[in-house]
Short mmCIF file of C-alpha atoms and ligand atoms in Angstrom, two decimals:
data_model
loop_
_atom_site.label_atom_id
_atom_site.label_comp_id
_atom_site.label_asym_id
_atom_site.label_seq_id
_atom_site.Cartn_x
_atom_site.Cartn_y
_atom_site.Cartn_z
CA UNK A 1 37.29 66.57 81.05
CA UNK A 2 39.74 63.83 80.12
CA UNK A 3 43.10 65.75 78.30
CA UNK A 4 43.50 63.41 75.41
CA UNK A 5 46.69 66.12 74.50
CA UNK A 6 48.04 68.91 75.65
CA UNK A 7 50.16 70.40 72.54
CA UNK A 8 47.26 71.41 70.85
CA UNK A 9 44.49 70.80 73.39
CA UNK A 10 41.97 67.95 72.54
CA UNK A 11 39.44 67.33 75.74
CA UNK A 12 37.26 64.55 75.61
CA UNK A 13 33.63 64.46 78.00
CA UNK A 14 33.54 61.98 80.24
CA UNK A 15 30.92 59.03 78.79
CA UNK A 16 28.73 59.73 81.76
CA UNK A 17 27.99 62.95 81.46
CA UNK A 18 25.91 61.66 77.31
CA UNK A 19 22.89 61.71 80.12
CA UNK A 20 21.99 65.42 79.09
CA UNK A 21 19.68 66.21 75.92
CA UNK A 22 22.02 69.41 75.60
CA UNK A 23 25.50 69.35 76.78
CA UNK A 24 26.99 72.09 79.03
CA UNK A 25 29.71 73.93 76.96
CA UNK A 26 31.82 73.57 79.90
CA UNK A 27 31.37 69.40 79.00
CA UNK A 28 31.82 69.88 75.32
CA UNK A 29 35.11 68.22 73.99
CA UNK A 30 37.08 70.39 72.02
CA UNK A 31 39.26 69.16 68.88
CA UNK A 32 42.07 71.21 67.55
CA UNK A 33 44.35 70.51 65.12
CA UNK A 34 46.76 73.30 65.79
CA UNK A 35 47.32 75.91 68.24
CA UNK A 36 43.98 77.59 68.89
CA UNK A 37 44.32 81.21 68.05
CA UNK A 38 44.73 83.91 71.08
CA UNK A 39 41.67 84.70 71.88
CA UNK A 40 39.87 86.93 69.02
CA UNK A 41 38.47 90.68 69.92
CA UNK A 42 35.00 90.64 68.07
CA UNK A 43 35.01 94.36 67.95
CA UNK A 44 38.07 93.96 65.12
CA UNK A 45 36.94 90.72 63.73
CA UNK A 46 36.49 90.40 60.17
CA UNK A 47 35.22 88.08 58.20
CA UNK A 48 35.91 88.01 53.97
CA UNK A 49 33.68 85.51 51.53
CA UNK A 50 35.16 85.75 48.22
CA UNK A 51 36.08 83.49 45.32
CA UNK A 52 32.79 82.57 42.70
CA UNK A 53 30.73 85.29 43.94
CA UNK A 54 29.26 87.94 41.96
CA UNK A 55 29.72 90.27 45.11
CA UNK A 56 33.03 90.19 47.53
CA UNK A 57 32.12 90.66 51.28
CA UNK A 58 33.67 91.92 54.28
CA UNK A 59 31.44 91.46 57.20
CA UNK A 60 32.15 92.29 60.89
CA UNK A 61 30.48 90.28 63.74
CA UNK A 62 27.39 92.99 64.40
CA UNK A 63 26.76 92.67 60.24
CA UNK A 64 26.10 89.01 61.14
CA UNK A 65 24.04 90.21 64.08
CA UNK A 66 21.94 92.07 61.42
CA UNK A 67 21.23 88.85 60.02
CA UNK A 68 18.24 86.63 60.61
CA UNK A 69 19.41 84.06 62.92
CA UNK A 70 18.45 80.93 62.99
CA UNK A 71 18.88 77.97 65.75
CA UNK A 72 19.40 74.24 65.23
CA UNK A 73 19.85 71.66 68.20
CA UNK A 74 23.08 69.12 66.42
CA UNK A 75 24.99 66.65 67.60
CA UNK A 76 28.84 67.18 66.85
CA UNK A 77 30.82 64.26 67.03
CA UNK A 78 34.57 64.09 66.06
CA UNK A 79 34.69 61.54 63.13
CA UNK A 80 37.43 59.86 65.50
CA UNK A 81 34.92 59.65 68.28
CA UNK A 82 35.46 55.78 69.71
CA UNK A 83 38.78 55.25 68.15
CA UNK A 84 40.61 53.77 70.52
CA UNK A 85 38.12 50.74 70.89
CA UNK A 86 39.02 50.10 67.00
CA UNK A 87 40.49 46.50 66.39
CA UNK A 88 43.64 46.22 65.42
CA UNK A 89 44.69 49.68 66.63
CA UNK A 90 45.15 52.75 64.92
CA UNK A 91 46.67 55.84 64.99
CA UNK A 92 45.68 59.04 66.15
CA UNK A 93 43.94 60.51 69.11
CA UNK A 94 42.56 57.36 71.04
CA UNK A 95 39.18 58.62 72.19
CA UNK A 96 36.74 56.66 73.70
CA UNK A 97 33.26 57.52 73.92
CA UNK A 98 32.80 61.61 74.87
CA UNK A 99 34.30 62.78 71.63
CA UNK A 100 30.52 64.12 70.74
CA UNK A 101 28.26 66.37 72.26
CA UNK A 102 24.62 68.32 71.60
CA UNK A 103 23.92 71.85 71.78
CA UNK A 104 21.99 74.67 70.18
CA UNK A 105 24.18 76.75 67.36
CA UNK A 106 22.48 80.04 66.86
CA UNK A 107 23.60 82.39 63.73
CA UNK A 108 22.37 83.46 60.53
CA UNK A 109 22.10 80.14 57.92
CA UNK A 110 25.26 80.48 55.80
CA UNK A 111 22.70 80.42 52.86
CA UNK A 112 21.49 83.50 53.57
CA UNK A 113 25.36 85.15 54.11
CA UNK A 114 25.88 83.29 50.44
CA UNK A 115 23.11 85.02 48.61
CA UNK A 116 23.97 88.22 49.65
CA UNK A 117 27.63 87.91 47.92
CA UNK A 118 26.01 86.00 45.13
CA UNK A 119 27.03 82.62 43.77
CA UNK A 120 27.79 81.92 40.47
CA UNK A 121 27.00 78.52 38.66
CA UNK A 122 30.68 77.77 38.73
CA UNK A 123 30.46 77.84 42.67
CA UNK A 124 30.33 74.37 43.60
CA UNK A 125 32.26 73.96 47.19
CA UNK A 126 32.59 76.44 50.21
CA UNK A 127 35.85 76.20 51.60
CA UNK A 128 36.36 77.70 55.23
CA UNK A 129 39.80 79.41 56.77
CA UNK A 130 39.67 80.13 60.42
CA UNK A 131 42.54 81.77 62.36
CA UNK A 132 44.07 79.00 64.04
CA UNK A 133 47.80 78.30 63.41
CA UNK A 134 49.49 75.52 62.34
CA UNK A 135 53.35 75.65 63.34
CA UNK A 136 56.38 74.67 61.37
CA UNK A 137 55.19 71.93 58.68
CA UNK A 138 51.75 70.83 60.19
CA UNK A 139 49.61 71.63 57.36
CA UNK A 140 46.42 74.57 58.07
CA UNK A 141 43.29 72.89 59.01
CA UNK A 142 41.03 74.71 55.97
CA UNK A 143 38.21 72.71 54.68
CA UNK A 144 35.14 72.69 52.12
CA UNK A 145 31.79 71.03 51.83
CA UNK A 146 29.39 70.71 48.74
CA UNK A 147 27.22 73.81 47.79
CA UNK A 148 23.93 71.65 48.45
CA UNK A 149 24.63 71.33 51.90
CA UNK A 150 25.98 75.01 52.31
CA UNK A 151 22.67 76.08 51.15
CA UNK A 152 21.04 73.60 53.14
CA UNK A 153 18.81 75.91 55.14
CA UNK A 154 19.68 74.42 58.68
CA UNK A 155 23.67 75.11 58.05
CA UNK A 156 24.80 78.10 59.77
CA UNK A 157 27.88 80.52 60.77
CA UNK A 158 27.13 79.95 64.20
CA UNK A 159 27.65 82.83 66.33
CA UNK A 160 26.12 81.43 69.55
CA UNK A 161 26.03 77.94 71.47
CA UNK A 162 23.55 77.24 74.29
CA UNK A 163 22.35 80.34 73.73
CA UNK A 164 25.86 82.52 74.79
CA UNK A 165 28.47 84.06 72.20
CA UNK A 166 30.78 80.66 71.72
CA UNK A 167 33.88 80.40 73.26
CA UNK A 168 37.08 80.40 72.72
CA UNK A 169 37.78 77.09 72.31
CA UNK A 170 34.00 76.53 70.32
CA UNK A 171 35.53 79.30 67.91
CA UNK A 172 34.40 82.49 68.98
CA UNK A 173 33.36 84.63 67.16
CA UNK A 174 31.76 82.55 64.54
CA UNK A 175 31.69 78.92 63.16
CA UNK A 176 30.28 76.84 60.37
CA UNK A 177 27.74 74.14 61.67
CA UNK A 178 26.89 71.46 59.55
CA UNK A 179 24.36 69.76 61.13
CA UNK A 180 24.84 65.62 60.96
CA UNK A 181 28.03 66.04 59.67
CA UNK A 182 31.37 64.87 61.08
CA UNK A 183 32.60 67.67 63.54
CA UNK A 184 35.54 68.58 60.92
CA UNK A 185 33.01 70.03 58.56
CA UNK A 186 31.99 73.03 61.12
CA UNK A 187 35.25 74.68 61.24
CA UNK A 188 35.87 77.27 64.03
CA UNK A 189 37.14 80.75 64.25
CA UNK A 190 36.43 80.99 60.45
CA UNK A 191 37.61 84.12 58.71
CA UNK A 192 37.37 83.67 55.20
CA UNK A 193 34.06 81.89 53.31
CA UNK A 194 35.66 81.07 49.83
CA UNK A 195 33.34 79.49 46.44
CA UNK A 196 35.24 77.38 44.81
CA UNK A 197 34.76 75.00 41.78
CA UNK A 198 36.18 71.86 43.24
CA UNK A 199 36.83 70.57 46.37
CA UNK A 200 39.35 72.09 48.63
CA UNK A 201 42.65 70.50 47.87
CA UNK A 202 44.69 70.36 51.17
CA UNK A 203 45.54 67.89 53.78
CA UNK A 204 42.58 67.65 55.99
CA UNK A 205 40.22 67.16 52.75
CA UNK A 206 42.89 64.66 51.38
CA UNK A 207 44.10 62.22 52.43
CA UNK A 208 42.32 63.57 56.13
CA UNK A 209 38.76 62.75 56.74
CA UNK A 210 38.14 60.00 53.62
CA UNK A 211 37.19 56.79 53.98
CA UNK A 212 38.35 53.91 51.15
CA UNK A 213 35.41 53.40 48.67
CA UNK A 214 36.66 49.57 49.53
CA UNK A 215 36.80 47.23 52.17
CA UNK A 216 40.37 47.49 53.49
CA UNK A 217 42.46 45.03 55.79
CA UNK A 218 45.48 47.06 58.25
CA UNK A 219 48.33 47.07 55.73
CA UNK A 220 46.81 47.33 52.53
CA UNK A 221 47.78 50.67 50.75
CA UNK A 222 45.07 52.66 50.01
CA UNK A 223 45.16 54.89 47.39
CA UNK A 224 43.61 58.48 48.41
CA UNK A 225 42.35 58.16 44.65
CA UNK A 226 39.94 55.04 45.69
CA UNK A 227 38.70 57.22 48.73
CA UNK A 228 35.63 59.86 49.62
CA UNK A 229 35.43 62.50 51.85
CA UNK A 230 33.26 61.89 55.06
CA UNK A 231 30.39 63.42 55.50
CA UNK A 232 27.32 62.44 57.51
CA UNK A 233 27.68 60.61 60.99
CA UNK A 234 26.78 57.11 61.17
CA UNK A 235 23.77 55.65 63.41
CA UNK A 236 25.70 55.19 67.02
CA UNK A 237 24.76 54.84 70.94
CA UNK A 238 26.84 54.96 73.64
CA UNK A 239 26.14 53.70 77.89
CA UNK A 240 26.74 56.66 79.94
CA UNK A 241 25.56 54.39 82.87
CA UNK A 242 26.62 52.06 84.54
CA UNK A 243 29.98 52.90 83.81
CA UNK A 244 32.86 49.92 82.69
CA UNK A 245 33.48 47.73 85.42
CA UNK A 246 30.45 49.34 87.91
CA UNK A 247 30.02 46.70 91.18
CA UNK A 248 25.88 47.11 91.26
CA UNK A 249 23.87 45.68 94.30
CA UNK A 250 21.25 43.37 93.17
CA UNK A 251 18.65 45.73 92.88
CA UNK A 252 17.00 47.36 89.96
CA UNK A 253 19.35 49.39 87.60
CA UNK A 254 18.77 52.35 85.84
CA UNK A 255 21.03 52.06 82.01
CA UNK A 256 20.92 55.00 80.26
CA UNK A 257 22.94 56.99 77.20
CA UNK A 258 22.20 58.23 74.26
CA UNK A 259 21.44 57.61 70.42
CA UNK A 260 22.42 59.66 67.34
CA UNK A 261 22.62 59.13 63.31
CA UNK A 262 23.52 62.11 61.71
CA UNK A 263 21.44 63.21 58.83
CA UNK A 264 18.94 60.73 60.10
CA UNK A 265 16.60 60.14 62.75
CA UNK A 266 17.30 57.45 65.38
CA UNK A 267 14.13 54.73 65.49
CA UNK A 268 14.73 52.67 68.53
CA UNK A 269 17.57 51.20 71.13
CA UNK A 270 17.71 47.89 72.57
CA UNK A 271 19.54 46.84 75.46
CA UNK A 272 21.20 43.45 75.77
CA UNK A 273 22.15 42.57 79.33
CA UNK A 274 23.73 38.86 78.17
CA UNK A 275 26.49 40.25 76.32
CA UNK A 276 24.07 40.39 72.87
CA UNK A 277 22.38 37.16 73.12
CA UNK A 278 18.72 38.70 73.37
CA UNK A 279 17.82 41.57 73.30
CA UNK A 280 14.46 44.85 74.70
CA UNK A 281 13.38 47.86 73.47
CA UNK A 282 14.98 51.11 75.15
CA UNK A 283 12.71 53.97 76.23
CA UNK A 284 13.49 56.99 74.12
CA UNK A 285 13.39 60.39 76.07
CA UNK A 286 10.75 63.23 74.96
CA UNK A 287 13.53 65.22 73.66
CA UNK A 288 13.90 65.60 70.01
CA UNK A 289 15.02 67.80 67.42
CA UNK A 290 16.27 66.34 63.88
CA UNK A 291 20.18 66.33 63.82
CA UNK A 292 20.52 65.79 67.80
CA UNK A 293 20.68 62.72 69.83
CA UNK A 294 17.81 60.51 71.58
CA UNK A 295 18.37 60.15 75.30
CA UNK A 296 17.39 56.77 76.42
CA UNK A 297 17.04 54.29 79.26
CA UNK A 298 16.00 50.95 80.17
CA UNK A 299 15.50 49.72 83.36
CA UNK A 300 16.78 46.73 84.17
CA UNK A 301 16.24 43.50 87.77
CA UNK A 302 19.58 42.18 88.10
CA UNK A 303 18.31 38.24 88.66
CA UNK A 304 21.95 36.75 90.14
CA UNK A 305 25.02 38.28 91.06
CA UNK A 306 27.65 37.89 88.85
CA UNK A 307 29.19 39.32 85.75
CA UNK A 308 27.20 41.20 83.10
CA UNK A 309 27.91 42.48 79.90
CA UNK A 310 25.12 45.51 78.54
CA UNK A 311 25.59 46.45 75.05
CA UNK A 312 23.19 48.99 73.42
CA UNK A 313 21.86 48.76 69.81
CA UNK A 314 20.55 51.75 67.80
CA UNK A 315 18.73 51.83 64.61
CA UNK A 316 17.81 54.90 62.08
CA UNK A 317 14.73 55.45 59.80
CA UNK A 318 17.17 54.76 57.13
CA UNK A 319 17.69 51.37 57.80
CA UNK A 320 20.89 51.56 59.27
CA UNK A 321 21.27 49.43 62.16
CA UNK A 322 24.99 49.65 64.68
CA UNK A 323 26.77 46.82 64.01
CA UNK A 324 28.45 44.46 66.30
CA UNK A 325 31.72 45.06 64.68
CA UNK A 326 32.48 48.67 63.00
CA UNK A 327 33.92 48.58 59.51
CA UNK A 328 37.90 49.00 60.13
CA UNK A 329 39.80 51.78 58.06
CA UNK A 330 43.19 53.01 58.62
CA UNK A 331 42.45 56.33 60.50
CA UNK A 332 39.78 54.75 62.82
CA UNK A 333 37.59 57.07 61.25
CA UNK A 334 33.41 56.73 62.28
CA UNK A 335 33.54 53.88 64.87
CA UNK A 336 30.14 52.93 65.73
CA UNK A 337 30.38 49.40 66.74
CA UNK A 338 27.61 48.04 69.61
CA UNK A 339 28.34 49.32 72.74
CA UNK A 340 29.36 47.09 75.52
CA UNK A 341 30.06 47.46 79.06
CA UNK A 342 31.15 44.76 81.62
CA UNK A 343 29.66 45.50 85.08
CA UNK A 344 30.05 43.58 88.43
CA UNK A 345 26.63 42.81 90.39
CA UNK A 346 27.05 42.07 94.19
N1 MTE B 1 38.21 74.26 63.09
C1 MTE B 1 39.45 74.76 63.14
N2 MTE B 1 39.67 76.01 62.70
N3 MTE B 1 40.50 74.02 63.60
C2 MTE B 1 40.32 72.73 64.04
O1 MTE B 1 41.28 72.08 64.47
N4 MTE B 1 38.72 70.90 64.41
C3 MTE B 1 37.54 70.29 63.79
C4 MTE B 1 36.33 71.21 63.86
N5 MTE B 1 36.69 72.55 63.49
C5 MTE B 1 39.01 72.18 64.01
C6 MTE B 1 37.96 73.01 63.54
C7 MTE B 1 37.19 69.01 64.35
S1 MTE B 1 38.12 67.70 63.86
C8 MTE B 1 36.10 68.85 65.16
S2 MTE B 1 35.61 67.31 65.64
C9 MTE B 1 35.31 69.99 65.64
O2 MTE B 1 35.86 71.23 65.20
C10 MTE B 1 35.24 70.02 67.13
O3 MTE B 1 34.56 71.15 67.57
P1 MTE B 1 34.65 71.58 69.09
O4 MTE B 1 36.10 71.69 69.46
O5 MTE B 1 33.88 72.84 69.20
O6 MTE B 1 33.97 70.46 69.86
#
């Protein structure tokens, strides 16, 4: 894993490894905020979900066992994922590519956890509080989503990833996962599910994760006013191979990555192997599930030797297509532009 920082730990996958349909947790970057918490005993765990209920809870982790669990295969990618290729540079963690990752959360749907304590029609957001701490003046990383999409039957308190109890550092013992989302909806090590009317109001709802509701040049103000809060990813591939700067022999290559669009279901990839000039069809792997990537490949007879840049195209059954330049904002927020590599053939 590459360290992108140490102070509160932030590990990015290496691009090459987006060539498995479900990542191995020991390959799945991890995002903090703030310290992660020491490491939680489930036996003592307790989890409150209060605020515009009809019906406080306290539930421990084997009351969620009781539950019926559900599984969903999702992407997760960091809404900062690709950052550092942004143009002019921004601030912030400077990942590349491997800020994302698929696996299979496992829990009971938080639907089902919200029924039980009763919503009333003034419950419009579910904010989540998980037990990580935020030092001195760095504000705590709580956030909400809409009630439609905590009721969305495929939304969970994850419990389980790839089929184990999650990690520490995947926020054991439970998580939200909302699937298609921007990773800083499924908050980890959650310990209190609060209704609210509105929208959270704290730093990582505003001004954290928004994007202007306007074109914006570096610069400009923005004012978190004329902003909305992220929510589904955008329609993105990535190479995993060959890698920047690969020296290939002439001989057939084998270009592969993956393809994901959030809410929506990736349609095809193309491959460009003249820097974007013309472009083929991908082969999409068998693997599917709704809110996970698309493995694909193309393979590709070198005709010279010489310089070569691939770039990868995807496109989603909601007409979105991945432009060759990704819409700048001032946090680098949902980068998605065509993906390009420059390789070497000898
Ligand atoms: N939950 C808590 N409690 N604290 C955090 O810092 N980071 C969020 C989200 N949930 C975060 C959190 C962000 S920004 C992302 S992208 C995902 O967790 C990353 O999940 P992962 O570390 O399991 O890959």
């Amino acid at each position: 894993m590459v360290v992108r920082s140490f102070r509160f730990i932030d590990l990015e996958m290496p691009g090459e490894f987006a060539n498995s349909w479900i990542t191995p947790v020991s390959h799945f970057y991890v995002r903090n905020h703030v310290f992660q918490p020491a490491p939680v005993n489930g036996r003592e765990w307790k989890l409150a979900v209060q605020g515009e209920v009809q019906r406080p809870l306290v539930l421990s982790l084997s009351d969620l066992a009781r539950l019926n669990g559900h599984s969903v295969t999702n992407t997760l990618e960091c809404a900062g994922n690709g950052r550092a290729f942004q143009n002019p540079k921004v601030a912030g963690i400077q990942w590349q590519r491997g800020a994302v990752g698929t696996a299979r959360f496992s829990g009971p749907r938080l639907g089902q956890i919200l029924e039980r304590a009763g919503v009333k029609s003034t419950g419009k957001h579910v904010m989540f509080r998980g037990l990580d701490q935020a030092p001195g003046k760095v504000p705590p990383f709580i956030r909400s989503i809409p009630i439609e999409k905590a009721l969305d039957p495929d939304t969970l308190l994850a419990t389980h990833m790839n089929g184990a109890p999650l990690s520490d550092y995947h926020g054991f013992p439970a998580r939200a996962l909302v699937p298609g989302w921007v990773g800083a909806a499924s908050v980890k090590w959650v310990s209190e599910i609060r209704v609210l009317e509105k929208e959270f109001d704290g730093n990582f709802m505003k001004p954290g994760y928004r994007l202007p509701n306007r074109p914006v040049q570096p610069g400009d103000v923005v004012n978190p006013e004329d902003t909305h809060a992220l929510t589904t990813l955008s329609v993105k591939s990535i190479i995993a191979a060959p890698g920047e700067g690969a020296r290939l022999n002439l001989s057939p290559v084998r270009i592969c990555g993956a393809a994901w669009a959030g809410e929506a279901d990736v349609r095809k990839v193309e491959i460009s192997t003249d820097g974007g000039r013309s472009w083929a069809l991908a082969m999409l792997g068998k693997d599917q599930e709704h809110y996970a990537w698309r493995l694909w490949s193309y393979d590709w007879m070198p005709k010279e030797a010489g310089e070569y840049v691939i770039c990868s195209r995807a496109s989603d059954d909601q007409g979105r297509v991945q432009p060759e330049i990704a819409v700048w904002n001032p946090s680098g927020y949902l980068y998605n532009a065509v993906d390009r590599v420059k390789v070497h053939v000898i």
